[in-house]
PDB file of C-alpha atoms in Angstrom:
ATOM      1  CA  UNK A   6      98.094 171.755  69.249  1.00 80.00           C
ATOM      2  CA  UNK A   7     100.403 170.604  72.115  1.00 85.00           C
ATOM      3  CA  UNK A   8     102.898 173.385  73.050  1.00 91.00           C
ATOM      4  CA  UNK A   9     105.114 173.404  75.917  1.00 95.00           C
ATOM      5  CA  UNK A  10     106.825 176.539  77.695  1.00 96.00           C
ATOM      6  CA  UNK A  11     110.003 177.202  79.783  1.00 97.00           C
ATOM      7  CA  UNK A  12     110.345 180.725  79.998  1.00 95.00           C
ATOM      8  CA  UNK A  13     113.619 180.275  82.143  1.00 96.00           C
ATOM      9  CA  UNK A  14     116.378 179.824  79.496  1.00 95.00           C
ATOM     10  CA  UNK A  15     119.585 179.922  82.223  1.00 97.00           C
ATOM     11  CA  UNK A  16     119.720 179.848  85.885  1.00 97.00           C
ATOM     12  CA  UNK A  17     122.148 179.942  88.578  1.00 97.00           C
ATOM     13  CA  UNK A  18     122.074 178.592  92.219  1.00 98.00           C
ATOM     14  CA  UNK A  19     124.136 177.826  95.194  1.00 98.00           C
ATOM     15  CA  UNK A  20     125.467 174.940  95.854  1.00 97.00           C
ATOM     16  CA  UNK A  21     123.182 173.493  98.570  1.00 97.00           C
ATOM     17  CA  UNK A  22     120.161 175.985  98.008  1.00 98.00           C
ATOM     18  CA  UNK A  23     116.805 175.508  96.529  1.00 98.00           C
ATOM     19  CA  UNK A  24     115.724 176.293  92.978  1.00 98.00           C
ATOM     20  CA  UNK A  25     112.323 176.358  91.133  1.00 98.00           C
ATOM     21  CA  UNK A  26     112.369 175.640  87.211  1.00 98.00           C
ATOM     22  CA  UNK A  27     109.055 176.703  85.738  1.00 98.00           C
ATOM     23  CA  UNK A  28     106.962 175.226  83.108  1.00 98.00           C
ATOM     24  CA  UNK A  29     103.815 175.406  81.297  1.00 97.00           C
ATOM     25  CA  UNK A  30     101.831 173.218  78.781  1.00 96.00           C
ATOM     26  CA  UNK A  31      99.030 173.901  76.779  1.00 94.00           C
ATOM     27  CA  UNK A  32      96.545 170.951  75.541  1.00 91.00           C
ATOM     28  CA  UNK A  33      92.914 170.301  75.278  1.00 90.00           C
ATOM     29  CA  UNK A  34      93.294 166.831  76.521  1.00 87.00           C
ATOM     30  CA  UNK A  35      92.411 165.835  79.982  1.00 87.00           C
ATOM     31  CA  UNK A  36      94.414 162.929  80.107  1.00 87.00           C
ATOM     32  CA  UNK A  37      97.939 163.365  79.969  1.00 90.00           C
ATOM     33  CA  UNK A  38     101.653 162.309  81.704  1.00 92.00           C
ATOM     34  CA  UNK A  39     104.289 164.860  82.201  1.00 94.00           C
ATOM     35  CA  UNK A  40     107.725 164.411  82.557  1.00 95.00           C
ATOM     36  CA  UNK A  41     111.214 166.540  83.836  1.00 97.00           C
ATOM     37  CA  UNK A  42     114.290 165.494  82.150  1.00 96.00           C
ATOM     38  CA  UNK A  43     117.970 166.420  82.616  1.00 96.00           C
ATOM     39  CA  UNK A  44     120.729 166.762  80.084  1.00 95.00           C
ATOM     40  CA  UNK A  45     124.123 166.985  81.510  1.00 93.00           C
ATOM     41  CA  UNK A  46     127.170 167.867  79.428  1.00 87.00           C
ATOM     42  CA  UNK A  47     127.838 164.418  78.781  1.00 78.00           C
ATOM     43  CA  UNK A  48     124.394 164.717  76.566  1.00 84.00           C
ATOM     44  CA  UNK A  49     122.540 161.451  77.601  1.00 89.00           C
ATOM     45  CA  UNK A  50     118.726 162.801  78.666  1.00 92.00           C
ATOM     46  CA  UNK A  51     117.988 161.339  81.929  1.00 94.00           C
ATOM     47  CA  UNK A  52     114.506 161.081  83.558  1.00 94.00           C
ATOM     48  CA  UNK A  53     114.397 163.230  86.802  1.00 96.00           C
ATOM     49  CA  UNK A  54     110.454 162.528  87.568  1.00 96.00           C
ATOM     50  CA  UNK A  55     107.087 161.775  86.589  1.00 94.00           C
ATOM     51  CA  UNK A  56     103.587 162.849  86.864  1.00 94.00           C
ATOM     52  CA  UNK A  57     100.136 161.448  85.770  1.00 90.00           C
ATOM     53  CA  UNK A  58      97.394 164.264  85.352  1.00 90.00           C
ATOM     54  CA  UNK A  59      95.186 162.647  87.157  1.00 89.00           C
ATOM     55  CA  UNK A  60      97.009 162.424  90.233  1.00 88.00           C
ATOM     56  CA  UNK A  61      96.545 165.411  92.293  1.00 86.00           C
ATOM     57  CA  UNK A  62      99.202 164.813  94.606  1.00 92.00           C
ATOM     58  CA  UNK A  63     102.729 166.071  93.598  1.00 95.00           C
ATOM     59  CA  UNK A  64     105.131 163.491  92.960  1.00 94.00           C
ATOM     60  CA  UNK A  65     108.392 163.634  94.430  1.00 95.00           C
ATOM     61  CA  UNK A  66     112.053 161.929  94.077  1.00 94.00           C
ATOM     62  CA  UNK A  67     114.644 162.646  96.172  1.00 95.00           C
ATOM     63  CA  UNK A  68     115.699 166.236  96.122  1.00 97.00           C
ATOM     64  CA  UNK A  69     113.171 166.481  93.249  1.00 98.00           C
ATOM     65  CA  UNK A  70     109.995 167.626  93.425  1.00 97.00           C
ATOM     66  CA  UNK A  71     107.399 168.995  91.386  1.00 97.00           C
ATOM     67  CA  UNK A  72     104.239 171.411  92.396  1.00 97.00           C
ATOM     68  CA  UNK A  73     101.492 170.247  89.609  1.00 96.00           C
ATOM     69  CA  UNK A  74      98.701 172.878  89.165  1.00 95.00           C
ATOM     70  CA  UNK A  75      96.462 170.919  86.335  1.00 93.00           C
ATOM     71  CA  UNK A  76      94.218 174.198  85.954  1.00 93.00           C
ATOM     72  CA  UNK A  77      96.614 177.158  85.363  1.00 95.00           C
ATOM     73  CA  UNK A  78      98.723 173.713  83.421  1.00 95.00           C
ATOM     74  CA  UNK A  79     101.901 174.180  85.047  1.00 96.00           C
ATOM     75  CA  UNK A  80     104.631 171.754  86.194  1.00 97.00           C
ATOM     76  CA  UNK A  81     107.478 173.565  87.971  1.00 98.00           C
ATOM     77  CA  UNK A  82     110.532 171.192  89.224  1.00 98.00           C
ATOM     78  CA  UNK A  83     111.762 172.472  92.375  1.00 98.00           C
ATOM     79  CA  UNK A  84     115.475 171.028  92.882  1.00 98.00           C
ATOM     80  CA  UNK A  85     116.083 171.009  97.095  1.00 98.00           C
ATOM     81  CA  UNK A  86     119.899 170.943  98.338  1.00 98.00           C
ATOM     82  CA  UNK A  87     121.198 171.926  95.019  1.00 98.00           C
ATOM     83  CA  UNK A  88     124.073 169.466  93.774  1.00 97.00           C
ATOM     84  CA  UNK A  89     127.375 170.236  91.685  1.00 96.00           C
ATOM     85  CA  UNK A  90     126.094 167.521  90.011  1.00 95.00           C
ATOM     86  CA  UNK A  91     122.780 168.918  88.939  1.00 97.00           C
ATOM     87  CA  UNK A  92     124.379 171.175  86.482  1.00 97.00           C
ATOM     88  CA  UNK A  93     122.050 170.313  83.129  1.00 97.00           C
ATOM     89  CA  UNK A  94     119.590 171.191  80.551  1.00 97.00           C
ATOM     90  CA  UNK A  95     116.315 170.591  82.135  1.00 98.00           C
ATOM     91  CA  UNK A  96     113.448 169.700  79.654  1.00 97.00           C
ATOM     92  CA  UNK A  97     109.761 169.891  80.131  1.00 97.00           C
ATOM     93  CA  UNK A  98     107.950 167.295  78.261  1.00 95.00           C
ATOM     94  CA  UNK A  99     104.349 165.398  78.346  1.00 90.00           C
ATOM     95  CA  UNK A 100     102.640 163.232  76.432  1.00 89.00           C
ATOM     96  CA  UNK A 101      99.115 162.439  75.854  1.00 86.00           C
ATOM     97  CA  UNK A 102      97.597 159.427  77.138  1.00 78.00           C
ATOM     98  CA  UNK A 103      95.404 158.467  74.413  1.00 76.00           C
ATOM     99  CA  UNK A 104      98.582 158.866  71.730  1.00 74.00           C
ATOM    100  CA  UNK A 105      99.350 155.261  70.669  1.00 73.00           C
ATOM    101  CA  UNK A 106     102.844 156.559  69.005  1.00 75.00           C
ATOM    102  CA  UNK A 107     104.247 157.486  72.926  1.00 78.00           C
ATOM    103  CA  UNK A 108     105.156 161.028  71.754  1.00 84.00           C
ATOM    104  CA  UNK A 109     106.893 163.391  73.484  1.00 90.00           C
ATOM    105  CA  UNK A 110     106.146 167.311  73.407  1.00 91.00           C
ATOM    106  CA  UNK A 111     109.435 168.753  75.194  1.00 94.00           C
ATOM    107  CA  UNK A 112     110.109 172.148  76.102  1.00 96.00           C
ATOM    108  CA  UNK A 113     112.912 174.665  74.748  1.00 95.00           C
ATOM    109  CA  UNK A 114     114.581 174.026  78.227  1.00 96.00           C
ATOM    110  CA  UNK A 115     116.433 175.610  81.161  1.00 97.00           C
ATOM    111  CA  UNK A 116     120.182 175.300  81.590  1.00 97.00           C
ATOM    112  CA  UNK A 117     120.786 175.312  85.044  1.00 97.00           C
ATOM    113  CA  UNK A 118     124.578 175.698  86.744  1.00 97.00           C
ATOM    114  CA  UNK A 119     125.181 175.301  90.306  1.00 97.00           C
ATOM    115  CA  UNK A 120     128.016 176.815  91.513  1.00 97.00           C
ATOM    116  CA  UNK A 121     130.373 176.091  94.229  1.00 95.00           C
TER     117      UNK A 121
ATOM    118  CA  UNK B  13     125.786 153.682  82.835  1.00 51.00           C
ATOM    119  CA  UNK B  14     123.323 153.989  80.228  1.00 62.00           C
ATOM    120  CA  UNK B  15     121.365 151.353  78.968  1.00 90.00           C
ATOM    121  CA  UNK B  16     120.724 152.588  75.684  1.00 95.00           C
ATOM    122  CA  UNK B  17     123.832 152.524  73.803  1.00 95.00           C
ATOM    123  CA  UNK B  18     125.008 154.351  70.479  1.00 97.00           C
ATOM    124  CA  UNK B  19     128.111 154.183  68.847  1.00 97.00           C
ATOM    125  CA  UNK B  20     129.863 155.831  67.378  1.00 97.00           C
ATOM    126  CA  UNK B  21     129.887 158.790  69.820  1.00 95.00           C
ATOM    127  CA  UNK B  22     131.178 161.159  67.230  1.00 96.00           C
ATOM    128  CA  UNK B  23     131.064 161.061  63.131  1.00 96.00           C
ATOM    129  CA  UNK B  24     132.841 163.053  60.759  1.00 95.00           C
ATOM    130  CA  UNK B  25     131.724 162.481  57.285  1.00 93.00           C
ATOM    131  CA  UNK B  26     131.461 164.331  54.178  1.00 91.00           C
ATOM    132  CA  UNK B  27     128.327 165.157  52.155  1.00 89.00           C
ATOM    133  CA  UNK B  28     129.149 162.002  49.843  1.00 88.00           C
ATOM    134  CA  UNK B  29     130.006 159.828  52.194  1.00 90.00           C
ATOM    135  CA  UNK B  30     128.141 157.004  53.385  1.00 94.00           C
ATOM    136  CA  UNK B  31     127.937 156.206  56.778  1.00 96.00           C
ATOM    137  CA  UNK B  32     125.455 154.864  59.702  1.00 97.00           C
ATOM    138  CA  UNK B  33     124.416 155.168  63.377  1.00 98.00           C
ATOM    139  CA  UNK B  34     123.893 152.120  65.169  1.00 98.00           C
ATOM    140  CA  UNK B  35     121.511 152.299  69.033  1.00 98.00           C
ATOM    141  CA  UNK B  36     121.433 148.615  70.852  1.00 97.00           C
ATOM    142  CA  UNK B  37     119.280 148.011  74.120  1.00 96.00           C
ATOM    143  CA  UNK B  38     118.896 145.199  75.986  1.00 90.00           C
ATOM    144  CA  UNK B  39     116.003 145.753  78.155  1.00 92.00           C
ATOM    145  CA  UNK B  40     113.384 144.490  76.325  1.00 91.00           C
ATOM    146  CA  UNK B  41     111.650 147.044  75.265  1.00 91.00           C
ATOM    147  CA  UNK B  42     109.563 147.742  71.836  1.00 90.00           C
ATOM    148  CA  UNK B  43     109.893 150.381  70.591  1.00 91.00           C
ATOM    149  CA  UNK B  44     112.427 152.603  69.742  1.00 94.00           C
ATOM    150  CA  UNK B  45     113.091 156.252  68.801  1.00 95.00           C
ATOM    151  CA  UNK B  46     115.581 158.256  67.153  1.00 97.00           C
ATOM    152  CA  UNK B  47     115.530 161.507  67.963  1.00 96.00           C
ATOM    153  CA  UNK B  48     117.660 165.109  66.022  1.00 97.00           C
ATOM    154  CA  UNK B  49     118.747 167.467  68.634  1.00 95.00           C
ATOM    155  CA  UNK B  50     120.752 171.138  67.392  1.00 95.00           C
ATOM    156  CA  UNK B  51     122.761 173.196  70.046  1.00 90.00           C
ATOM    157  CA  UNK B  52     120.427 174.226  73.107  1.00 87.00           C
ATOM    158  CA  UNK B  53     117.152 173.082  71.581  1.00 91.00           C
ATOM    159  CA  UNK B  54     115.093 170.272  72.532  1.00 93.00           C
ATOM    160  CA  UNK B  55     115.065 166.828  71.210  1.00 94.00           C
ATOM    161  CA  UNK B  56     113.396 166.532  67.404  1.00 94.00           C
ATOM    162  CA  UNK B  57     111.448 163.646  66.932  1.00 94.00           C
ATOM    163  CA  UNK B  58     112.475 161.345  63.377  1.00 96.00           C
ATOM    164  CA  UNK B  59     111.537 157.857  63.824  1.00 96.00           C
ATOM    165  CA  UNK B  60     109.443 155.449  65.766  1.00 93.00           C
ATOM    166  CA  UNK B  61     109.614 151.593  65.255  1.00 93.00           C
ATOM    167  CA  UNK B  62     107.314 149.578  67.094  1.00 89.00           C
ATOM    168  CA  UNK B  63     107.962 145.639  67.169  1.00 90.00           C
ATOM    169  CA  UNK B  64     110.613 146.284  64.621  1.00 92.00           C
ATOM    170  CA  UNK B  65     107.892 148.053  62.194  1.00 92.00           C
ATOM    171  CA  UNK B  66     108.067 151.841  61.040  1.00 93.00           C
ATOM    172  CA  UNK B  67     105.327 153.700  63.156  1.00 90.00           C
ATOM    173  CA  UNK B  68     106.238 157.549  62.544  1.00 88.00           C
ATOM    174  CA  UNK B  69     108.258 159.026  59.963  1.00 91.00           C
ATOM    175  CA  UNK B  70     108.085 162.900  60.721  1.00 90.00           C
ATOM    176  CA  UNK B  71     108.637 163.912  57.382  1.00 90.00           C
ATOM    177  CA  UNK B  72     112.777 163.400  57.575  1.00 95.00           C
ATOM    178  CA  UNK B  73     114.358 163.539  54.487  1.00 95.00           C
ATOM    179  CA  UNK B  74     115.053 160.415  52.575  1.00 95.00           C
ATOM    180  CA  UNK B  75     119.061 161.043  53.197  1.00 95.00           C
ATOM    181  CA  UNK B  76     117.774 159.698  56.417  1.00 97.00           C
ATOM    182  CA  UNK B  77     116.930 155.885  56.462  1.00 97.00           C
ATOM    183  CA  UNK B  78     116.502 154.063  59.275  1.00 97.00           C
ATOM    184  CA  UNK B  79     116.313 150.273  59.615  1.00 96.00           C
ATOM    185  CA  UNK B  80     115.013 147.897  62.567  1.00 95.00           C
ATOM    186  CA  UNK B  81     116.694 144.400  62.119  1.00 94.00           C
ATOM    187  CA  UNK B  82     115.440 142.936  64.898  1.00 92.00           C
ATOM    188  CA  UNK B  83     113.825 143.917  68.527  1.00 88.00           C
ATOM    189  CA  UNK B  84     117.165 145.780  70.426  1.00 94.00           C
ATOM    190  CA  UNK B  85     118.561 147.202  67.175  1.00 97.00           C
ATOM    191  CA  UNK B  86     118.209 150.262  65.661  1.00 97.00           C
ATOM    192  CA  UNK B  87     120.074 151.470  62.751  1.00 98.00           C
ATOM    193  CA  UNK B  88     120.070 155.278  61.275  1.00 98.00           C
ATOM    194  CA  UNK B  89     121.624 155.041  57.572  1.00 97.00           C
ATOM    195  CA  UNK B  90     122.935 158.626  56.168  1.00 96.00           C
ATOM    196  CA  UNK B  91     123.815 159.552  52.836  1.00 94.00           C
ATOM    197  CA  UNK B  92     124.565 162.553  50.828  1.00 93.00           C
ATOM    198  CA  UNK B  93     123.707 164.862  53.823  1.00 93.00           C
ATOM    199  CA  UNK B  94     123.726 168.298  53.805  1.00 94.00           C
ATOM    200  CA  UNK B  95     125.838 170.785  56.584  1.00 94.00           C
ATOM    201  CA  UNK B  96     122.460 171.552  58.275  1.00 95.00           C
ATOM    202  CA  UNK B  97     122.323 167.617  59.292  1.00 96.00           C
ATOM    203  CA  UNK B  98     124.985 168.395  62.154  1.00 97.00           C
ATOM    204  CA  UNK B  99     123.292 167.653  65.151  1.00 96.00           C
ATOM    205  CA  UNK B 100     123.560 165.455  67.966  1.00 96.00           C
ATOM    206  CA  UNK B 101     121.303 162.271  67.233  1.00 97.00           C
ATOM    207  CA  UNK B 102     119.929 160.454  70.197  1.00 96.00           C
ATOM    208  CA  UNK B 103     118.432 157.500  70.032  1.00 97.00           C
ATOM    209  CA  UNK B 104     115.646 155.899  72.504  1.00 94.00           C
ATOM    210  CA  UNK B 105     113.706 153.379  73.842  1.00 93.00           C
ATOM    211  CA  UNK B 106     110.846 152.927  75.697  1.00 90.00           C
ATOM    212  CA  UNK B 107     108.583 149.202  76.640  1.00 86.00           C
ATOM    213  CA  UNK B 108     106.384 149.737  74.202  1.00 75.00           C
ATOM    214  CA  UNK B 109     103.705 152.097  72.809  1.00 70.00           C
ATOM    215  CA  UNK B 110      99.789 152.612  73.131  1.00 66.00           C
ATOM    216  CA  UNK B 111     100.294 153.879  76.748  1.00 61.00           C
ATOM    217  CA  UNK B 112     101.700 157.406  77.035  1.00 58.00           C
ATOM    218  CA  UNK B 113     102.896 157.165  80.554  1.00 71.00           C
ATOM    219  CA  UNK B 114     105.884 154.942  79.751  1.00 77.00           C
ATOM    220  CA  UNK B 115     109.190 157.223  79.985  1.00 85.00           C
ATOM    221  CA  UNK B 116     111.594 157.113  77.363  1.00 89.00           C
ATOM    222  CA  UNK B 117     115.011 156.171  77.971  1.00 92.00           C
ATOM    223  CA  UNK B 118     117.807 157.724  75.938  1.00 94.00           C
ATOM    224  CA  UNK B 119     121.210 157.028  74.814  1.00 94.00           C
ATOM    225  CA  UNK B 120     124.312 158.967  75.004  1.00 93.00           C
ATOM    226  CA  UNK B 121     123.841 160.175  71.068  1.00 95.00           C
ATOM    227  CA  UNK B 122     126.268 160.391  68.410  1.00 97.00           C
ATOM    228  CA  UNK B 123     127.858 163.704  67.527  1.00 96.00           C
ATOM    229  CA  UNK B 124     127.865 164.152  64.016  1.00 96.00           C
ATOM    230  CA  UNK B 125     129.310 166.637  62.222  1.00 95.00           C
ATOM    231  CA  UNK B 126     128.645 167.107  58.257  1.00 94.00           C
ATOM    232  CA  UNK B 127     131.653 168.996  56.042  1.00 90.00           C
TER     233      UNK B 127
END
């Protein structure tokens, strides 16, 4: 079974500061993708980043980054300069690289709010 | 803007009524998704079309019927629902399936509400 944790259901940052969402996945597969996503109140899910499994180095966008540990299977997002703007639901999500359907496994997600 | 786009952006309907959810996209892509989603819980998955063919039904109820008329259409038909079926319903796309590193990209959902 493909299960994916975020044990973080609401945080709360600075404008400006750093903050680390956490995440964990559990699969038997080896060959995998993983995914953040952000839902802001105006509900449309937006991709923040991306990362293939079998890339060891961390992929980053922006402000966003990630820190991908394939062996303990965690994918925390770390959000740098924290924007009003970033206030969202994150979701965790992956998908399996084999799985001809593209499905997604997401998270329970983290609402984050960045205040002023 | 998004390029996914669903209409209407909120439904009020009764449980006789019949009524549907239209997604359009123009990028191209294959395959499409639609996708139940309650208060502060993830995304459910319904339906996947691929080339305008049903690839996953997970299960929904057959109040539920979707409908693929052609490649950037996607069309979620409801009838007789039941209060439980108030949700937001997003609907997505992605190039095309068989390769799980292709992101999804979602529309702005419809906001339906079941009395």
């Amino acid at each position: 079974a493909q299960t994916v944790t975020q044990s973080q259901p609401e945080m709360s940052v600075q404008e400006a500061e750093t903050v680390t969402l956490s995440c964990t996945y559990d699969t038997s597969e080896n060959n995998y993708y993983l995914f953040w996503y952000k839902q802001p109140p105006s509900r449309q899910m937006i991709l923040v980043i991306r990362q293939e499994a079998y890339k060891q180095q961390n992929a980053t966008e922006n402000r966003f980054s990630v820190n991908f540990q394939k062996a303990a299977k965690s994918f925390s997002l770390k959000i740098s300069d924290s924007q009003l703007g970033d206030t969202a639901m994150y979701f965790c999500a992956f998908t399996l690289t084999w799985d001809n359907f593209n499905k997604f496994y997401f998270g329970s997600g983290t609402k984050l709010n960045v205040k002023p | 803007d998004t390029e996914v786009t669903q209409t209407p952006k909120h439904l009020v309907m009764g449980m006789t009524n019949k009524k549907s959810l239209k997604c359009e996209q123009h990028m191209g892509h294959r395959a499409m998704y639609w996708y139940k989603q309650k208060a502060k819980k993830p995304p459910e998955l319904m339906f996947v079309y691929s080339y305008e063919k049903l690839s996953i039904n997970e299960s929904v109820p057959s109040r539920f019927s979707p409908e693929c008329p052609n490649s950037s259409l996607l069309n979620l038909h409801l009838h007789a629902l039941q209060p439980e079926d108030s949700a937001l319903y997003l609907c997505a796309s992605s190039q095309d399936l068989g390769q799980g590193h292709q992101p999804q990209h979602f529309g702005d959902g419809t906001r339906l509400s079941i009395l």
